[in-house]
Amino acid sequence: LPSMTNAQESQKHLLAATAALISAAEMDPTLDLPDIGLATASLANRGPLLSGEPVCPPLVSELLDAVKLPEIHHLQSMLLALRDAAPTLRWIDPYADRPDQAEFRAGYFATVLAGDPTRDVSLTVGTEASIFITVQAPRILYPPHSHLAPELYCAVAGNAEWKKGDGPFEVMPPDSWMVHSPWTSHAMQTRAEPLVALAIWTADRDCIVSLDD
């Protein structure tokens, strides 16, 4: 079917744009991102695209269209590829078991680009690292949370405030990278803009995320 082919082409384009963004960070001598090479390897060695029913709430595409296009080329390329591919992806609610977090859950979406084969639906199986994209609506707090997996985060688009451990919330512009070691509490607060972010787990990929409450 042409539509299936078009979906797969847009998904491959998104994976290639993601790999280019990660490669740019890996080659940047000013960044010291532990184990980022595992993410490069995970995409280079990925399995075939997995066919699953797409689940894309209309708000996801609205937020991706609303967020300002970053000026940096590799971020721009990824956001454009994501806008194109978003309707073909399966967006999940990672906190479906938390009815008390209704406001947060209504404005937070994640999709798994390269996942651990033992867990949730992903676009492809990643061999060495798991790679996620998150989209957060304006004026939403992602409450402090933590997990066993060490994590690298890149702000792809949107200026949001990020908090790590006991530190203050700080605005991190697009192309900022955040490093979270195991069980380091972190939180994100959007203001007027949506936030699009890339998250990478480099170990303990089958762990669960818990809110720190």
PDB file of C-alpha atoms in Angstrom, residues 3 14 31 43 46 68 70 74 100 117 132 144 162 166 176 199:
ATOM      1  CA  SER A   3       0.273   4.836   2.512  1.00  0.00           C
ATOM      2  CA  LEU A  14      13.029  10.541  11.381  1.00  0.00           C
ATOM      3  CA  LEU A  31      30.120  18.008  25.345  1.00  0.00           C
ATOM      4  CA  LEU A  43      20.428   3.218  15.549  1.00  0.00           C
ATOM      5  CA  ARG A  46      18.638  -1.305  14.691  1.00  0.00           C
ATOM      6  CA  LYS A  68       9.336  27.375  17.083  1.00  0.00           C
ATOM      7  CA  PRO A  70      15.186  25.765  16.029  1.00  0.00           C
ATOM      8  CA  HIS A  74      20.365  19.200  13.007  1.00  0.00           C
ATOM      9  CA  ASP A 100      -4.147  11.934  40.217  1.00  0.00           C
ATOM     10  CA  PRO A 117      12.699  -5.760  23.027  1.00  0.00           C
ATOM     11  CA  PHE A 132      12.513   8.272  23.127  1.00  0.00           C
ATOM     12  CA  PRO A 144      10.215  15.404  39.815  1.00  0.00           C
ATOM     13  CA  TRP A 162      14.767  22.026  33.740  1.00  0.00           C
ATOM     14  CA  ASP A 166      18.212  19.843  44.541  1.00  0.00           C
ATOM     15  CA  SER A 176      21.136  21.895  25.568  1.00  0.00           C
ATOM     16  CA  ALA A 199      15.810  11.053  25.780  1.00  0.00           C
TER      17      ALA A 199
END
